[in-house]
Structures are given as C-alpha cells and as structure tokens.
mmCIF file of C-alpha atoms in Angstrom:
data_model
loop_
_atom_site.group_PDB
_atom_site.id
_atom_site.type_symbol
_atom_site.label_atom_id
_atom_site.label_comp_id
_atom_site.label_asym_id
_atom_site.label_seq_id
_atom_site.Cartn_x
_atom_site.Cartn_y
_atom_site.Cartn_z
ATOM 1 C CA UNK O 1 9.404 44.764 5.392
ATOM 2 C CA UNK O 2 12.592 42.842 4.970
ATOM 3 C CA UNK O 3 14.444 43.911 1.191
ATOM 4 C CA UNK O 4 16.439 41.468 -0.537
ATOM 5 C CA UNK O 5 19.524 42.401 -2.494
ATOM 6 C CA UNK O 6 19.901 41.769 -6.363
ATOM 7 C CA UNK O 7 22.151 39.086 -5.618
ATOM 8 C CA UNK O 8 20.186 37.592 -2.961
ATOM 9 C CA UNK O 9 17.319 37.806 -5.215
ATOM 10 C CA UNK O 10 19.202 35.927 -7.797
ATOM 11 C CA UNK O 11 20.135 33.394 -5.573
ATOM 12 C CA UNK O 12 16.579 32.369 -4.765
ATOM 13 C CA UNK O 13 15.879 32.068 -8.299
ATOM 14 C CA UNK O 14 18.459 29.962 -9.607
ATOM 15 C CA UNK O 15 18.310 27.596 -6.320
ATOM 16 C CA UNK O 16 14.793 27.515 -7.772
ATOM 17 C CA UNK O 17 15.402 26.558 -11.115
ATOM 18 C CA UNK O 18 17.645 24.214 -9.925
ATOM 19 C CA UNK O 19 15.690 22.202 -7.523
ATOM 20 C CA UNK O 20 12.583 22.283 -10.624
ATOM 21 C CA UNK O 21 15.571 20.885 -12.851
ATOM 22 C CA UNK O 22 16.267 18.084 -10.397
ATOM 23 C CA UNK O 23 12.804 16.763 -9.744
ATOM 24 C CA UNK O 24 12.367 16.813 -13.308
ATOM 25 C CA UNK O 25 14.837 14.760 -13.829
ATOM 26 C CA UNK O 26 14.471 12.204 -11.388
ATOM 27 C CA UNK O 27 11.003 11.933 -12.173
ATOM 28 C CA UNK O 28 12.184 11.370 -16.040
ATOM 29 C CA UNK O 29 14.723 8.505 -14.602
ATOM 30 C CA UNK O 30 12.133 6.859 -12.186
ATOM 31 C CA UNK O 31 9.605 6.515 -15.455
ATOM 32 C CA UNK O 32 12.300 4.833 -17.603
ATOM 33 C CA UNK O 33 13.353 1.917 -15.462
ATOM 34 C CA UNK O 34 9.494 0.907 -15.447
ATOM 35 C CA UNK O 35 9.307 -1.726 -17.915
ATOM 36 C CA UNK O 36 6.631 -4.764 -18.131
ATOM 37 C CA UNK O 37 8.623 -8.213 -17.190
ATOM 38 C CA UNK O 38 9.164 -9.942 -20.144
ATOM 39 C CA UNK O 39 7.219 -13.495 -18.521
ATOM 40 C CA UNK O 40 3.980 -10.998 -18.800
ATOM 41 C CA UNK O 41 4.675 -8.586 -21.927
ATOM 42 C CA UNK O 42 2.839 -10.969 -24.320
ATOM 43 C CA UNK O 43 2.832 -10.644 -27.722
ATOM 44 C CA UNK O 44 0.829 -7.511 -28.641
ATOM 45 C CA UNK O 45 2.021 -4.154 -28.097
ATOM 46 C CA UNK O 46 -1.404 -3.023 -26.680
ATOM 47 C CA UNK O 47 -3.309 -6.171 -24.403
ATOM 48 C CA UNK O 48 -7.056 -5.666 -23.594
ATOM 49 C CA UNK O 49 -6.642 -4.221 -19.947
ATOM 50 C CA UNK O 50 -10.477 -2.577 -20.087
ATOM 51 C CA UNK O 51 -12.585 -5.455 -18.243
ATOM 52 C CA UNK O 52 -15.247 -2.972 -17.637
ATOM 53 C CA UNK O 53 -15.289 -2.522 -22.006
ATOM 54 C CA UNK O 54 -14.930 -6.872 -22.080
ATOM 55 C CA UNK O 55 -17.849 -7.254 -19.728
ATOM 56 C CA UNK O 56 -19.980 -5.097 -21.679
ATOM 57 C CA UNK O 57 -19.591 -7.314 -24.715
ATOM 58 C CA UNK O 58 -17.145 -10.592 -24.225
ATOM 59 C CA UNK O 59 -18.112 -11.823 -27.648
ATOM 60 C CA UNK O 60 -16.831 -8.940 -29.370
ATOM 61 C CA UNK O 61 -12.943 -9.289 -27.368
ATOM 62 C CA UNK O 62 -12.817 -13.557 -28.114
ATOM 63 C CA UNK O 63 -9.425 -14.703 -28.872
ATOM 64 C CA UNK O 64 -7.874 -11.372 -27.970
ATOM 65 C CA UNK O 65 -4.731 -11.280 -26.062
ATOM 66 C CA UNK O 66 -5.610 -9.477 -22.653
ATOM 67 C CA UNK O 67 -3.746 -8.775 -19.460
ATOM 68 C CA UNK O 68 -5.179 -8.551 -16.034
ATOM 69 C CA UNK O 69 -4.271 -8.060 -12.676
ATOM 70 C CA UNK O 70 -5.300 -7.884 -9.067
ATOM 71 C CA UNK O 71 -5.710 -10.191 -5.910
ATOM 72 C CA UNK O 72 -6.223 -14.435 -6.057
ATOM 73 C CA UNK O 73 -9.515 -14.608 -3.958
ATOM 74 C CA UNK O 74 -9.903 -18.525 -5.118
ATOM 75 C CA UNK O 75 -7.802 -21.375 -6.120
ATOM 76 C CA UNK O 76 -9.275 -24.257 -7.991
ATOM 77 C CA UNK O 77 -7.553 -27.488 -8.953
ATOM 78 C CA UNK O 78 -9.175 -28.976 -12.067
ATOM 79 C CA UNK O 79 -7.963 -31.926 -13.588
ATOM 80 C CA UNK O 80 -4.744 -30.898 -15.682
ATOM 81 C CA UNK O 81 -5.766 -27.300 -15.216
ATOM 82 C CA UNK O 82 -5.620 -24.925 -12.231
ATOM 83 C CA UNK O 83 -8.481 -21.782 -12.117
ATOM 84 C CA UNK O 84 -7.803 -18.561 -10.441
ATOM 85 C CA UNK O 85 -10.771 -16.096 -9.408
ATOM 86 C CA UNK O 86 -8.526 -12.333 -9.484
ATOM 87 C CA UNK O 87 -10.420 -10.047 -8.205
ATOM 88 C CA UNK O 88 -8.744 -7.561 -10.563
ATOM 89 C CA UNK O 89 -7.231 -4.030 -10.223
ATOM 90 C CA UNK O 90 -5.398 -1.174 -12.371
ATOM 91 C CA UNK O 91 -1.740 -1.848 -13.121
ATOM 92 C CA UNK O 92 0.704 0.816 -13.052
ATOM 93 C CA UNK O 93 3.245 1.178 -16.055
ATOM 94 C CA UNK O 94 5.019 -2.207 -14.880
ATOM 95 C CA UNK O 95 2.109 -4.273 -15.150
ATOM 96 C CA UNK O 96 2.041 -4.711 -11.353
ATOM 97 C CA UNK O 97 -1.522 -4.261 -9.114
ATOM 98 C CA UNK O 98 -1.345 -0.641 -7.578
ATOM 99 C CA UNK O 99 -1.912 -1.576 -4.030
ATOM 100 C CA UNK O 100 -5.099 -0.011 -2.397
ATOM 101 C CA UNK O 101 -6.732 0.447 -5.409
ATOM 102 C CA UNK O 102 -10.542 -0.470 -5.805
ATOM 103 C CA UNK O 103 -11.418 -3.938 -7.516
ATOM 104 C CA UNK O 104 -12.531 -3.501 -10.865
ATOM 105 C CA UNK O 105 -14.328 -6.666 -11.321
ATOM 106 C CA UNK O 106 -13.112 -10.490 -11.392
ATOM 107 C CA UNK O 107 -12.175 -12.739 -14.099
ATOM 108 C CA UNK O 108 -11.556 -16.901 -14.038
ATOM 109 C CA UNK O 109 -8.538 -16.935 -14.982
ATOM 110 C CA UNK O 110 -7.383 -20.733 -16.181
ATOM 111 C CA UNK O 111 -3.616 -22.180 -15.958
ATOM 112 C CA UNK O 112 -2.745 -25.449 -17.678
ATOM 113 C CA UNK O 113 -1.445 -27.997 -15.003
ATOM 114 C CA UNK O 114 -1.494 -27.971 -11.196
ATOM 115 C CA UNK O 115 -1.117 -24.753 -8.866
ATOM 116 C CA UNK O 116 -0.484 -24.642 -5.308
ATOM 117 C CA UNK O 117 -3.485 -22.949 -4.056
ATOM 118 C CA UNK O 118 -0.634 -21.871 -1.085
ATOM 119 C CA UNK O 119 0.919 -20.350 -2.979
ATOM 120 C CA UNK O 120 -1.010 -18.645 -5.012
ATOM 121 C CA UNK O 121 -4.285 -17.975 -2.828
ATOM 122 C CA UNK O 122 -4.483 -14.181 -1.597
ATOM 123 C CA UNK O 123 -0.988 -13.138 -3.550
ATOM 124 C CA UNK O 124 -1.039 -10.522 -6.370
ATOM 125 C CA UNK O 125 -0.842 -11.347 -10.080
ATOM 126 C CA UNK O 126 -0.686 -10.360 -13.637
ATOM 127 C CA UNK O 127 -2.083 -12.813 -16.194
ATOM 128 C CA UNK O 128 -1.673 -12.846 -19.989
ATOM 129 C CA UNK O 129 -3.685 -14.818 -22.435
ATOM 130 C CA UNK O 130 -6.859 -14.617 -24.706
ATOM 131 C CA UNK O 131 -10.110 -13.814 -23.928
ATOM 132 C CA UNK O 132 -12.086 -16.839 -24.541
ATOM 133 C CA UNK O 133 -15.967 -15.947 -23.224
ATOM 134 C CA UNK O 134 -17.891 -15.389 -20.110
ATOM 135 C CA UNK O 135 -18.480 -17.962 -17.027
ATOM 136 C CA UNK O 136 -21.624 -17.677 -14.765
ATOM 137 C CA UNK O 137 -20.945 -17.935 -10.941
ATOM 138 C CA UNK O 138 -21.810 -16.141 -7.648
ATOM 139 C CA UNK O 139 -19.983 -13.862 -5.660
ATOM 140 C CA UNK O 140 -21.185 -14.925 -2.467
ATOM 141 C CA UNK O 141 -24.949 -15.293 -2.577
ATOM 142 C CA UNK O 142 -24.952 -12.652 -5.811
ATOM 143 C CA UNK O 143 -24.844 -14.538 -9.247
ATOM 144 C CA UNK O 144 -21.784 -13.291 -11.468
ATOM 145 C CA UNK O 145 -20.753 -13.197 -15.023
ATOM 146 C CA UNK O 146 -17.092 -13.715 -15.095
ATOM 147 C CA UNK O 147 -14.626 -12.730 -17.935
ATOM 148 C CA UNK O 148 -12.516 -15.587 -18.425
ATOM 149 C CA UNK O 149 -9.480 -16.247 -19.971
ATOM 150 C CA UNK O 150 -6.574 -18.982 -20.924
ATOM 151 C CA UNK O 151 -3.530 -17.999 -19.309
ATOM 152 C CA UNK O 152 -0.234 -18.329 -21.645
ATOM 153 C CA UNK O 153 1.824 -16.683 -19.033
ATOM 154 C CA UNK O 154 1.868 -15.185 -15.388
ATOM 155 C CA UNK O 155 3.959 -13.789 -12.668
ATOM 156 C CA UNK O 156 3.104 -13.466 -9.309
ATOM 157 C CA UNK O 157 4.218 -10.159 -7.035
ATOM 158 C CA UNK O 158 5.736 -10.188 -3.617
ATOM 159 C CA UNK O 159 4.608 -7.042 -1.199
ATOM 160 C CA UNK O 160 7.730 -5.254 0.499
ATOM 161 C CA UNK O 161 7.964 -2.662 2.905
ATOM 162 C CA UNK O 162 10.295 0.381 1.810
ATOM 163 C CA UNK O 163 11.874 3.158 3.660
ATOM 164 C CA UNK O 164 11.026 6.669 2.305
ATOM 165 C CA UNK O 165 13.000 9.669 3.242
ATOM 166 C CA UNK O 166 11.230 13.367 3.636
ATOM 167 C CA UNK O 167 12.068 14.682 0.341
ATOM 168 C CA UNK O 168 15.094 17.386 0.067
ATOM 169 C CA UNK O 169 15.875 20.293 -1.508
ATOM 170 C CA UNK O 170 18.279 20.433 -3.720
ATOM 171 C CA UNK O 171 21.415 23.655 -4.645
ATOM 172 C CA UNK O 172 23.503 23.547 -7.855
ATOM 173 C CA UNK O 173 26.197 22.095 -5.990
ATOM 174 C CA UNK O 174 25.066 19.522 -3.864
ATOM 175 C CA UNK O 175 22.042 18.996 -1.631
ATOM 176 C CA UNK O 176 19.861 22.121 0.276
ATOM 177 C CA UNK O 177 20.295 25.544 0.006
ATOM 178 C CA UNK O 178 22.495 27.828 1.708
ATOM 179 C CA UNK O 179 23.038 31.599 1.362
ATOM 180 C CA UNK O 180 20.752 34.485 2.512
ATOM 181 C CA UNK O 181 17.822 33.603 4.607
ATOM 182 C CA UNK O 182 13.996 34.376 4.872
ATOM 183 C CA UNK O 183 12.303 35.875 7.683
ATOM 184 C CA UNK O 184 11.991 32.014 8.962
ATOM 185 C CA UNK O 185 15.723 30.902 8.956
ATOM 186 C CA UNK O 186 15.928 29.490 5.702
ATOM 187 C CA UNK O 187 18.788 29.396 3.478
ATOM 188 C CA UNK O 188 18.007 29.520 -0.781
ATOM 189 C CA UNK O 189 20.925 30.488 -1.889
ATOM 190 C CA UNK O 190 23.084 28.369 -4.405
ATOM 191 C CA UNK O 191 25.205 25.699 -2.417
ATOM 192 C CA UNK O 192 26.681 27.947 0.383
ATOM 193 C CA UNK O 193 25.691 28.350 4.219
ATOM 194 C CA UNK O 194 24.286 25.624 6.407
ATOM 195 C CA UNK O 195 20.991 25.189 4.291
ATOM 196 C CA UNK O 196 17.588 23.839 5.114
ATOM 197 C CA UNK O 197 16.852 20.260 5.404
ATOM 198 C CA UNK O 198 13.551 18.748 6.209
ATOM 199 C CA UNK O 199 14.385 16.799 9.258
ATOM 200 C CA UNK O 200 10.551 15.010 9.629
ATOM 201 C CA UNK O 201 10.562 11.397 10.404
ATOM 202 C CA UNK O 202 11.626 8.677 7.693
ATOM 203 C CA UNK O 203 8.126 6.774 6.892
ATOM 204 C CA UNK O 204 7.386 2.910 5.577
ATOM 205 C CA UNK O 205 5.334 2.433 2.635
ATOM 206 C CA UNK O 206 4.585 -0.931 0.772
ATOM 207 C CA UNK O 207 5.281 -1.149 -2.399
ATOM 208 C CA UNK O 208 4.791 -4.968 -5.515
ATOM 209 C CA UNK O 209 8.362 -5.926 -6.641
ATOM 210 C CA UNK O 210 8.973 -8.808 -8.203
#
C-alpha cells in the first residue's frame, strides 16, 4: 500500500478545508442576492403562500394578503377586469415558480383592467393581493373550488436557458489542486503541480429571471 508523507498528508487536508471553505462561501453569496422584487413583496412580511391550509378553510384567510405563483392555464377578459386561472406552484426564496415542480392547486386570480391573454396565457407568475373567498368551476369535466383573490400587484417571469460548468475544485491559491498525487493521478496538494480539473461536458439548464 502506497504511504503518504506528513507533508503530503497535510496537503490533502488543508486543500480540503479549503475547497469546504469555498463552497461555503459561495453558497452564503448565492443565498444573499435572492431577494423578492419589490412589484411582488407586498406589504406584510409573511404573505399566505399555504393554498393547501386556504382551501381547507377560505373563510378563515378573507382579506389576508397572500402570494401565489405558478403557470397561467386561462385568460379571461371581464369587463374592466382581467381573470387568471394559475395553476400554482412552490416559489423559491425570490418569489419565482421553481420550474418542474408539481401543481399545488389553482386559484382565480383577478386583475383590474384589460390583459393580453398573449401575453399572459401559459407564462409564469407571482400574484399579490387578498384573499377574498372561494369560486366554484370545473377543471375539465371535474367541478372545482377555486381560491380566489384580488390582485394589487404582479410580475410575470421569462424562462432562460443557462450554461452550467462541471463544478471545480478549488486550492488556497487559485483553482484545483496540485501537489502529490493518489494512486489515480490526482493532485490535492495546496496550489502547486498541474492539478485535477473535471473536464465533463458544460450542460444547459433553464432557469425564471425576471
């Protein structure tokens, strides 16, 4: 069996504690530039986001400020008033729709004055605005009870594609580790040698944005 010197050992573990350090800290700087837009942050610190807990009892949650989000399924131009059917999802700390996930039921959501159903019909959302009862309906030949609400404010999400790199590992001084090598050709040490990057394809992931 291959034996490591005491400073090859020590290399390992501080180009350890290094690369811990780093993805600590990028994950601490990713979190902080998540903020709600300010079009949707309403005025409550803590909107009703639980439609499962609304549905259970609407008459308790009337007149409370709420925020939902999710996918326009249906666009309906009233006279001075627009309707939206959102077939709602989670939102992530932004207040955006986490794409993918699973619909958690829909709300009618109503806007005062005329919307565009073409613009509007299949995008993602996030409306704010009190809670003001339940609406019967059908989703397709089932009857419905929808939560509805009046909208104050609203923001609609565009869907991007994004280039993601293989992540890296990271030395003390700069990116991948050098220095002594395991019994596959890898270098941990702190900074020095050629290093080991992960050379795996670049992938495309979609991601909301405003």
């Amino acid at each position: 069996m291959r034996k490591w010197s005491a400073v090859q050992q020590f290399s390992v573990q501080t180009g350890k504690k290094w690369a811990l350090s780093a993805v600590a800290l990028s994950v601490l700087v990713l979190s902080g530039c998540v903020t709600v837009p300010d079009e949707i942050r309403g005025t409550t610190a803590t909107p009703q986001m639980n439609l499962q807990a609304v549905q259970g009892a609407p008459s308790l949650y009337v007149g409370q400020e709420s925020r939902f989000g999710g996918k326009v399924v249906a666009v309906t131009n009233l006279q001075n008033k627009t309707r939206l059917e959102i077939a709602t999802m989670p939102l992530d700390d932004g207040a955006r729709p986490i794409l993918g996930a699973a619909s958690r039921g829909r709300i009618m959501a109503y806007i005062n004055g005329f919307v565009d159903p073409v613009d509007y019909r299949n995008q993602l959302v996030t409306v704010v605005g009190p809670i003001t009862g339940v609406e019967k309906g059908t989703v397709g030949q089932s009857s419905y009870d929808f939560v509805t609400i009046n909208v104050n404010s609203y923001k609609r999400w565009r869907i991007e594609q994004q280039v993601v790199m293989p992540p890296q590992p990271m030395g003390p001084w700069g990116w991948g580790y050098g220095g002594p090598y395991d019994s596959w050709g890898r270098g941990f040490g702190p900074g020095w040698g050629p290093g080991w990057y992960d050379m795996g394809p670049a992938r495309v992931q979609s991601v909301v944005t405003e």
